[in-house]
Protein backbone atom coordinates (compact mmCIF):
# COMPACT_ATOMS: atom_id res chain seq x y z
CA MET A 1 -4.79 -0.65 51.02
CA THR A 2 -6.89 -1.42 47.98
CA SER A 3 -8.83 1.07 45.94
CA PRO A 4 -12.65 0.87 46.18
CA HIS A 5 -12.91 1.12 42.39
CA PRO A 6 -11.64 -1.68 40.19
CA VAL A 7 -8.68 -0.75 38.03
CA ALA A 8 -9.12 -1.48 34.35
CA ARG A 9 -6.13 -3.35 33.02
CA ARG A 10 -5.13 -3.21 29.40
CA THR A 11 -4.71 -6.61 27.87
CA VAL A 12 -1.54 -7.43 25.99
CA GLU A 13 -3.47 -8.57 22.94
CA PRO A 14 -4.74 -5.80 20.65
CA SER A 15 -8.49 -5.58 20.36
CA PHE A 16 -10.37 -6.78 17.31
CA PHE A 17 -10.82 -3.27 15.94
CA GLU A 18 -7.15 -2.37 16.43
CA ARG A 19 -6.07 -5.48 14.55
CA ARG A 20 -8.62 -4.81 11.84
CA ARG A 21 -7.47 -1.19 11.48
CA ARG A 22 -3.83 -2.25 11.25
CA THR A 23 -4.72 -4.91 8.67
CA GLY A 24 -6.65 -2.32 6.67
CA ILE A 25 -3.67 0.04 6.66
CA VAL A 26 -1.33 -2.73 5.50
CA LEU A 27 -3.74 -3.80 2.76
CA SER A 28 -4.17 -0.20 1.63
CA LEU A 29 -0.41 0.22 1.38
CA LEU A 30 -0.09 -3.02 -0.60
CA VAL A 31 -2.83 -1.90 -2.99
CA LEU A 32 -1.10 1.47 -3.45
CA VAL A 33 2.23 -0.23 -4.17
CA ALA A 34 0.57 -2.59 -6.65
CA CYS A 35 -1.17 0.30 -8.42
CA GLY A 36 2.10 2.20 -8.56
CA ALA A 37 3.83 -0.81 -10.08
CA LEU A 38 1.08 -1.17 -12.70
CA VAL A 39 1.22 2.53 -13.59
CA GLY A 40 5.01 2.36 -13.78
CA ALA A 41 4.89 -0.69 -16.02
CA ALA A 42 2.28 0.90 -18.30
CA THR A 43 4.33 4.10 -18.50
CA GLY A 44 7.43 2.08 -19.37
CA VAL A 45 5.60 0.24 -22.14
CA VAL A 46 4.27 3.50 -23.61
CA MET A 47 7.70 5.15 -23.43
CA ALA A 48 9.32 2.11 -25.08
CA GLU A 49 6.76 2.23 -27.89
CA VAL A 50 7.31 5.98 -28.43
CA CYS A 51 11.09 5.49 -28.48
CA ARG A 52 10.71 2.63 -30.96
CA MET A 53 8.55 4.77 -33.25
CA VAL A 54 10.92 7.72 -33.06
CA LEU A 55 13.97 5.54 -33.72
CA SER A 56 12.29 3.82 -36.63
CA HIS A 57 11.52 7.20 -38.23
CA VAL A 58 15.03 8.48 -37.59
CA LEU A 59 16.60 5.33 -39.03
CA ALA A 60 14.24 5.44 -42.05
CA ASP A 61 15.42 9.02 -42.78
CA LEU A 62 19.06 7.94 -42.79
């Protein structure tokens, strides 16, 4: 016996908006990782410069 109302079936493929949302999340994560890497690199450069200055002053005092 069949139902009088058609049954909506979910397609296997994700819809356009679902794919777009997932792509947006992945891109956001990649941008965050890239920004974190840039901030980490900049912090490392600054710390290396501070250490170099401190060591040069300490060695000059010896």
